[in-house]
XYZ file of C-alpha atoms in Angstrom:
521
model
C 139.824 26.754 82.044
C 138.127 24.954 84.924
C 137.921 21.350 85.986
C 134.773 19.298 86.577
C 134.364 16.912 89.483
C 135.328 14.086 87.092
C 138.696 15.730 86.453
C 138.204 16.591 82.776
C 139.151 20.162 81.746
C 136.165 22.191 80.589
C 135.686 25.717 79.335
C 133.411 27.910 81.442
C 130.514 28.176 81.156
C 130.146 24.463 80.510
C 127.122 23.944 78.195
C 126.608 20.384 79.429
C 126.439 21.425 83.067
C 124.146 24.335 82.265
C 121.760 21.974 80.475
C 121.718 19.719 83.532
C 121.018 22.761 85.709
C 118.079 23.617 83.432
C 116.791 20.133 84.106
C 116.595 20.532 87.890
C 115.359 24.121 88.299
C 111.696 25.098 88.235
C 111.190 28.859 87.853
C 108.031 30.871 88.001
C 107.377 34.022 85.986
C 105.125 37.043 85.723
C 102.243 37.423 83.299
C 99.421 35.663 81.515
C 101.694 34.650 78.656
C 105.208 33.258 78.791
C 107.904 35.961 78.668
C 110.646 35.767 76.064
C 113.249 34.487 78.501
C 111.081 31.551 79.573
C 110.417 30.631 75.952
C 114.135 30.780 75.150
C 115.008 28.671 78.143
C 112.339 26.102 77.277
C 113.640 25.860 73.738
C 117.098 25.295 75.204
C 116.000 22.520 77.538
C 114.407 24.016 80.663
C 112.599 21.010 82.070
C 109.975 22.462 84.410
C 107.889 25.572 85.057
C 105.778 26.551 88.072
C 102.550 28.538 87.671
C 101.142 30.930 90.267
C 97.946 32.936 90.614
C 99.640 35.774 88.745
C 99.621 33.502 85.667
C 95.836 32.968 85.677
C 93.381 35.572 84.440
C 90.401 36.293 86.705
C 86.873 35.746 85.531
C 85.134 33.392 83.116
C 87.928 33.464 80.538
C 90.546 32.265 82.985
C 90.369 28.606 82.008
C 90.833 29.343 78.293
C 93.728 31.692 79.045
C 95.397 29.105 81.291
C 95.078 26.371 78.677
C 96.552 28.722 76.074
C 99.475 29.539 78.375
C 100.289 25.871 78.938
C 100.023 25.252 75.185
C 102.451 28.127 74.618
C 104.918 26.526 77.016
C 104.615 23.142 75.315
C 105.081 24.693 71.895
C 108.634 25.513 72.994
C 109.260 22.259 74.884
C 106.647 19.489 74.447
C 107.972 17.521 77.417
C 108.108 20.382 79.934
C 106.773 19.513 83.389
C 104.136 22.121 84.298
C 103.331 22.411 88.004
C 100.968 24.439 90.161
C 100.218 24.833 93.863
C 96.474 24.082 93.922
C 95.335 22.695 97.266
C 91.728 23.823 97.059
C 90.423 25.626 100.119
C 92.490 28.619 101.192
C 95.380 27.913 98.787
C 94.135 28.280 95.237
C 95.916 29.571 92.162
C 93.290 28.872 89.503
C 90.573 30.693 91.455
C 92.622 33.282 93.291
C 90.264 36.080 92.271
C 87.064 34.625 93.736
C 88.054 31.847 96.117
C 88.045 28.114 95.584
C 85.120 26.013 94.436
C 86.404 23.244 96.705
C 86.789 23.139 100.488
C 90.269 22.569 101.824
C 91.753 19.795 103.884
C 90.442 20.662 107.346
C 86.871 20.748 106.047
C 87.354 17.336 104.434
C 89.000 15.946 107.542
C 86.099 17.233 109.642
C 83.588 15.401 107.457
C 85.887 12.339 107.571
C 84.495 10.657 104.465
C 87.383 9.274 102.429
C 85.184 8.840 99.368
C 84.289 12.535 99.513
C 87.940 13.544 99.860
C 88.794 11.350 96.895
C 85.965 12.840 94.810
C 87.031 16.424 95.569
C 90.641 15.664 94.658
C 89.570 13.804 91.509
C 87.616 16.841 90.352
C 90.592 19.118 91.003
C 92.833 16.671 89.174
C 90.609 16.636 86.130
C 90.425 20.415 86.053
C 94.194 20.705 86.104
C 94.670 17.925 83.564
C 92.196 19.607 81.228
C 94.478 22.653 81.239
C 97.532 20.504 80.483
C 99.041 20.798 83.980
C 101.059 17.754 85.064
C 101.911 18.203 88.736
C 100.031 19.618 91.722
C 101.878 20.482 94.930
C 99.174 18.892 97.044
C 97.896 17.504 99.303
C 99.251 19.091 102.435
C 100.141 15.982 104.463
C 101.168 17.845 107.621
C 99.592 16.848 110.932
C 98.593 20.162 112.524
C 99.862 19.244 115.984
C 100.103 22.817 117.255
C 96.924 24.937 116.930
C 99.110 28.053 116.991
C 100.648 27.067 113.649
C 100.570 30.236 111.523
C 101.014 28.684 108.069
C 99.419 25.199 108.068
C 96.202 25.317 110.112
C 93.204 24.634 107.865
C 95.539 23.349 105.143
C 95.936 20.183 107.226
C 93.307 17.444 107.448
C 93.610 17.674 111.228
C 95.621 16.851 114.334
C 95.120 13.076 114.353
C 97.897 11.247 112.468
C 95.693 8.315 111.479
C 92.982 10.585 110.073
C 95.524 12.712 108.202
C 97.138 9.586 106.750
C 93.831 8.182 105.512
C 92.755 11.398 103.854
C 96.191 12.111 102.417
C 96.026 8.721 100.695
C 92.477 9.390 99.471
C 93.483 12.800 98.086
C 96.489 11.328 96.273
C 94.381 8.585 94.712
C 91.662 11.014 93.641
C 93.997 13.606 92.155
C 95.899 11.006 90.155
C 92.678 9.342 88.993
C 91.852 12.788 87.637
C 95.054 12.805 85.617
C 97.317 15.060 87.679
C 100.336 13.877 89.641
C 100.245 14.492 93.386
C 103.076 15.834 95.539
C 102.352 15.591 99.289
C 104.128 18.157 101.474
C 106.011 19.248 103.614
C 108.353 16.379 104.483
C 109.124 15.427 107.234
C 106.236 17.483 108.649
C 105.504 21.204 109.129
C 102.538 20.777 111.464
C 104.265 21.093 114.838
C 105.574 24.618 114.237
C 104.815 28.144 115.421
C 106.975 29.921 112.823
C 106.049 30.410 109.161
C 109.015 29.148 107.106
C 108.327 31.872 104.536
C 109.475 34.305 107.216
C 111.905 32.395 109.435
C 113.304 28.977 110.300
C 110.965 26.838 112.433
C 112.503 24.359 114.852
C 110.640 21.130 115.602
C 111.795 19.783 118.947
C 110.255 16.340 118.654
C 112.209 13.131 119.159
C 112.471 10.370 116.556
C 109.801 8.202 118.167
C 107.317 11.072 118.125
C 108.262 11.939 114.560
C 107.601 8.354 113.485
C 104.293 8.255 115.374
C 102.867 11.631 114.344
C 104.493 13.264 111.319
C 105.583 10.392 109.079
C 102.424 8.217 108.724
C 100.768 10.531 106.147
C 103.877 10.430 103.950
C 104.037 6.657 104.191
C 100.340 6.488 103.281
C 100.836 8.852 100.336
C 103.614 6.699 98.898
C 101.509 3.556 99.367
C 98.662 5.296 97.531
C 100.873 5.937 94.503
C 102.468 9.336 95.108
C 105.735 9.559 93.183
C 106.779 13.005 94.378
C 107.199 14.692 97.752
C 107.989 18.288 98.724
C 110.428 19.155 101.490
C 109.950 21.392 104.521
C 112.235 24.246 105.462
C 112.326 23.206 109.119
C 115.105 22.398 111.567
C 114.702 18.974 113.169
C 117.512 18.641 115.732
C 116.662 15.012 116.488
C 117.991 14.209 113.006
C 120.160 17.180 112.049
C 121.066 20.008 114.407
C 122.642 22.164 111.723
C 120.801 21.815 108.417
C 117.116 22.467 107.635
C 115.386 19.431 106.143
C 115.533 20.751 102.575
C 119.341 20.802 102.655
C 119.933 17.899 105.029
C 121.462 14.674 103.646
C 120.441 12.918 106.861
C 116.781 13.757 106.240
C 116.480 13.583 102.454
C 118.844 10.707 101.797
C 119.069 9.003 105.184
C 115.439 9.200 106.304
C 113.396 9.623 103.129
C 115.383 7.536 100.661
C 116.977 4.847 102.800
C 114.741 4.371 105.842
C 111.395 5.048 104.169
C 112.442 3.612 100.808
C 111.073 6.480 98.717
C 112.541 6.430 95.205
C 110.377 9.106 93.599
C 110.914 12.797 92.856
C 112.008 15.032 95.742
C 111.030 18.675 95.230
C 112.158 21.551 97.433
C 109.826 24.128 98.823
C 110.627 27.509 97.282
C 114.264 28.425 97.911
C 113.575 32.140 98.262
C 111.711 31.447 101.529
C 113.581 33.094 104.371
C 114.010 29.870 106.361
C 116.748 28.856 103.913
C 117.465 32.008 101.884
C 118.504 34.023 104.950
C 120.973 31.321 105.895
C 122.396 30.243 102.534
C 121.060 32.604 99.858
C 118.890 31.199 97.091
C 121.806 29.774 95.141
C 123.383 28.269 98.232
C 120.097 26.665 99.259
C 119.574 25.237 95.767
C 123.054 23.714 95.575
C 122.879 22.286 99.088
C 119.416 20.823 98.469
C 120.579 19.046 95.323
C 123.659 17.715 97.099
C 121.474 16.506 99.983
C 119.241 14.473 97.659
C 116.606 16.814 96.225
C 115.894 16.496 92.494
C 113.879 19.579 91.568
C 114.432 23.052 93.004
C 111.325 25.206 93.222
C 112.071 28.860 92.442
C 108.918 30.797 93.144
C 110.225 34.345 93.203
C 109.890 37.068 90.610
C 113.591 37.488 89.896
C 112.958 36.990 86.186
C 115.767 36.135 83.804
C 118.687 37.611 85.746
C 117.744 35.714 88.890
C 117.299 32.471 87.027
C 120.583 32.831 85.173
C 122.429 33.429 88.441
C 120.889 30.321 89.977
C 121.579 28.216 86.896
C 125.209 29.296 86.822
C 125.599 28.644 90.546
C 124.376 25.058 90.184
C 126.706 24.406 87.249
C 129.668 26.057 88.968
C 129.064 23.963 92.108
C 129.928 20.892 90.068
C 133.166 22.507 88.926
C 134.148 23.392 92.495
C 133.200 19.961 93.803
C 130.432 21.230 96.086
C 127.862 19.277 94.047
C 128.912 15.933 92.553
C 128.282 15.822 88.818
C 126.691 12.378 89.046
C 124.239 13.691 91.667
C 123.196 16.529 89.341
C 122.792 14.100 86.426
C 120.766 11.710 88.594
C 118.431 14.543 89.645
C 117.919 15.715 86.051
C 117.187 12.150 84.938
C 114.659 11.700 87.714
C 112.853 14.940 86.763
C 112.664 13.861 83.122
C 111.430 10.373 84.054
C 108.782 11.836 86.352
C 107.610 14.183 83.578
C 107.165 11.216 81.252
C 105.185 9.327 83.888
C 102.997 12.344 84.633
C 102.193 12.826 80.954
C 101.125 9.201 80.760
C 98.967 9.644 83.847
C 97.244 12.638 82.281
C 96.723 10.862 78.961
C 95.288 7.765 80.637
C 92.782 9.801 82.665
C 91.718 12.196 79.916
C 87.944 12.503 79.830
C 85.348 14.964 78.601
C 84.842 18.105 80.638
C 81.265 19.328 80.992
C 80.189 22.593 79.423
C 80.477 24.479 82.707
C 84.117 23.524 83.032
C 83.404 21.477 86.131
C 84.288 17.825 85.505
C 83.471 14.877 87.744
C 80.456 16.393 89.464
C 80.030 20.170 89.594
C 78.326 19.989 93.002
C 81.016 18.048 94.842
C 82.685 21.174 96.232
C 79.582 22.953 97.590
C 78.197 19.676 98.958
C 81.440 18.978 100.801
C 81.503 22.514 102.226
C 77.960 22.155 103.567
C 78.816 18.851 105.215
C 81.822 20.434 106.921
C 79.778 23.143 108.662
C 79.370 22.847 112.426
C 76.584 25.024 113.838
C 75.853 25.572 117.534
C 73.696 28.022 119.528
C 75.759 28.881 122.624
C 73.647 31.653 124.186
C 70.264 30.521 122.898
C 69.457 34.151 122.047
C 67.417 34.684 118.906
C 68.335 37.354 116.365
C 67.568 40.942 117.319
C 66.600 43.675 114.909
C 65.002 43.468 111.523
C 66.023 43.285 107.933
C 69.373 42.443 106.458
C 72.309 42.158 108.864
C 75.344 44.256 109.531
C 78.523 42.222 109.060
C 81.724 43.072 110.917
C 84.684 41.301 109.309
C 87.833 41.002 111.391
C 90.772 41.194 109.031
C 94.294 39.825 109.235
C 96.936 39.685 106.535
C 96.907 36.557 104.393
C 99.954 34.318 104.619
C 102.349 34.121 101.695
C 101.238 30.526 101.141
C 97.661 31.681 100.605
C 98.770 34.544 98.382
C 96.376 37.119 97.013
C 92.766 36.015 97.238
C 90.541 38.981 96.601
C 87.460 37.541 98.306
C 87.450 35.363 101.383
C 84.789 36.992 103.581
C 81.111 36.334 104.208
C 79.633 39.649 103.094
C 79.288 38.861 99.382
C 77.633 35.447 99.791
C 75.371 36.768 102.555
C 74.363 39.849 100.569
C 73.348 37.597 97.675
C 70.920 35.814 100.004
C 69.875 38.834 102.072
C 69.879 41.983 99.904
C 70.648 45.103 101.880
C 73.398 43.485 103.914
C 75.999 46.050 104.944
C 79.529 45.495 106.165
C 82.452 47.092 107.905
C 85.942 45.928 108.788
C 87.675 45.709 112.132
C 91.464 45.771 112.156
C 94.047 45.019 114.791
C 95.265 48.573 115.303
C 91.796 49.917 116.058
C 90.763 47.010 118.255
C 93.947 47.107 120.345
C 94.022 50.891 120.716
C 90.378 51.309 121.729
C 88.599 48.008 122.402
C 85.592 49.631 124.071
C 85.265 52.204 121.310
C 85.524 49.505 118.649
C 82.717 47.508 120.237
C 80.590 50.646 120.547
C 81.194 51.580 116.911
C 80.231 48.157 115.609
C 77.114 48.000 117.801
C 76.077 51.477 116.648
C 76.477 50.466 113.010
C 74.331 47.407 113.670
C 71.643 49.299 115.616
C 68.250 47.773 114.860
C 69.745 45.045 112.687
C 71.069 41.526 113.202
C 74.820 41.475 113.829
C 77.216 39.013 112.223
C 80.874 38.796 113.292
C 83.283 37.092 110.879
C 86.645 35.916 112.200
C 89.530 33.766 111.017
C 91.753 31.864 113.486
C 90.464 34.021 116.341
C 92.319 31.908 118.908
C 95.665 32.965 117.380
C 94.875 36.696 117.636
C 94.368 38.002 121.168
C 92.976 41.312 119.947
C 90.378 39.581 117.780
C 89.301 37.149 120.468
C 88.921 39.964 123.006
C 86.954 42.154 120.621
C 84.519 39.360 119.785
C 84.050 38.612 123.486
C 83.281 42.281 124.143
C 80.814 42.476 121.278
C 78.983 39.314 122.258
C 78.675 40.689 125.818
C 76.822 43.669 124.324
C 74.927 41.633 121.750
C 74.383 38.053 122.977
C 72.378 37.406 119.814
C 75.348 38.120 117.535
C 76.165 35.463 114.973
C 79.848 34.479 115.005
C 81.309 32.802 111.917
C 84.779 31.268 112.190
C 86.375 30.823 108.739
C 89.638 29.423 110.048
C 90.793 26.872 112.582
C 88.232 26.787 115.413
C 90.194 27.227 118.624
C 88.094 29.683 120.644
C 85.075 28.817 122.738
C 81.756 29.021 120.843
C 79.765 32.159 121.654
C 76.844 34.225 120.457
C 73.349 33.347 119.371
C 74.727 31.259 116.521
C 78.291 29.983 116.151
C 79.271 28.643 112.731
C 82.586 27.006 111.942
C 83.419 26.393 108.280
C 86.908 24.858 108.721
C 88.290 26.966 105.899
C 87.850 30.164 103.923
C 87.202 28.773 100.450
C 84.428 30.542 98.571
C 82.188 27.494 98.875
C 82.773 27.420 102.642
C 81.687 31.050 102.931
C 78.650 30.338 100.775
C 77.662 27.385 102.961
C 78.027 29.538 106.072
C 75.924 32.289 104.481
C 73.143 29.790 103.850
C 73.162 28.749 107.508
C 73.231 32.353 108.748
C 70.452 33.430 106.388
C 68.262 30.538 107.518
C 68.863 31.493 111.169
C 68.038 35.157 110.583
C 64.900 34.316 108.612
C 63.329 32.585 111.593
């Protein structure tokens, strides 16, 4: 026998506590259909499920498969809250296999048209709602204060707090007009970091005045625009809490977010298997501490399947028995998740509209049009294209972040080859470029002999080897076209310099149009 925090003797495992734990945990899973363990848990009261790219089939049948998957989940639990991490731009789950049909936040912030941002988000919201999805972990409301940031970058609307606040509010309004609940992230701000919280614990050394001036305005604007959920950041903010990352900090979640900012909506953790918290507390420890600190829904994004979920569920329930997690706090969190799910279903029902035959509601051209408007094209050297025919494309490759996940196509070669048949491509990697920079430049120039040369980079300013290699190549070929698909932080160079402000498919297609037009002249 064990004793609950209320003092009543209970047998272990306590079914009531386990049901409450089911109400505050949000697991992911493998596969295009729900596995048996997820279906059993849903039938027993699991309140929320998170979908990833691994749950969406590639190709034209992906939408039908996704709708069928959500229907399968609801057949077991009609009131389940179904969430996804669909930012558009570089972070897409629905279109992981081909790249997003919508530009991401930096592109929209560059255009700085709030109506356009709202229209893009509305279209995304309607797409998700048409599949039966309730909650989108977007927009990214971080102010990208540090251009070296390895995980936010183009996911942010920019570095200006006022601009980020305006567009965060527009994105929230648009998404929810489309029928999908918004969840701005990562509170209290992941923009002023140089560590990826998937891999380690970032420390933000700002003071409270700077936090209030820079990082908090977008979250205030999101709440004013109707956001009823917010996602936490796994960051250490010593100005508020020297010991606990924000996700597990009562001072930040309860003191700052609830009391000082007055937010009474759903607080969702970033995934608890991320090393920023898992290395310090373990997944179960992070989940229990987050709930005790004031979080309501624990995001579990890993692939631990049933055994991992059962361990986490038991840990949450047992924490009530040991007194680490007050039972009333767990019950409050479960009630808030259920209430949010009811509100989100009403939002989706109220916004339900017909989807056009192409599966692109609310204006099929809004994404490509926005991507074209976000392009910035300059001609630094003034040199016209050399050579004839279709170009040779050298794509400089870096590993995608965990946040981006697996996107099979993010480069320029495919879109450019569609416009200029005969386009050829090669890749340049870090190891080669660092070991033999002169030889790398010579190899690329030899491959492009007699042809126009296009260099495709992503966040070149964050990668010394990439920046140096491009500089060396442009010295040999001043006519080279340079296309930056990430955050533009390096000096423009080459005969044509194109910045897309993101690597969405539509951004690459817009860049290809500009490059093709330049080479045709």
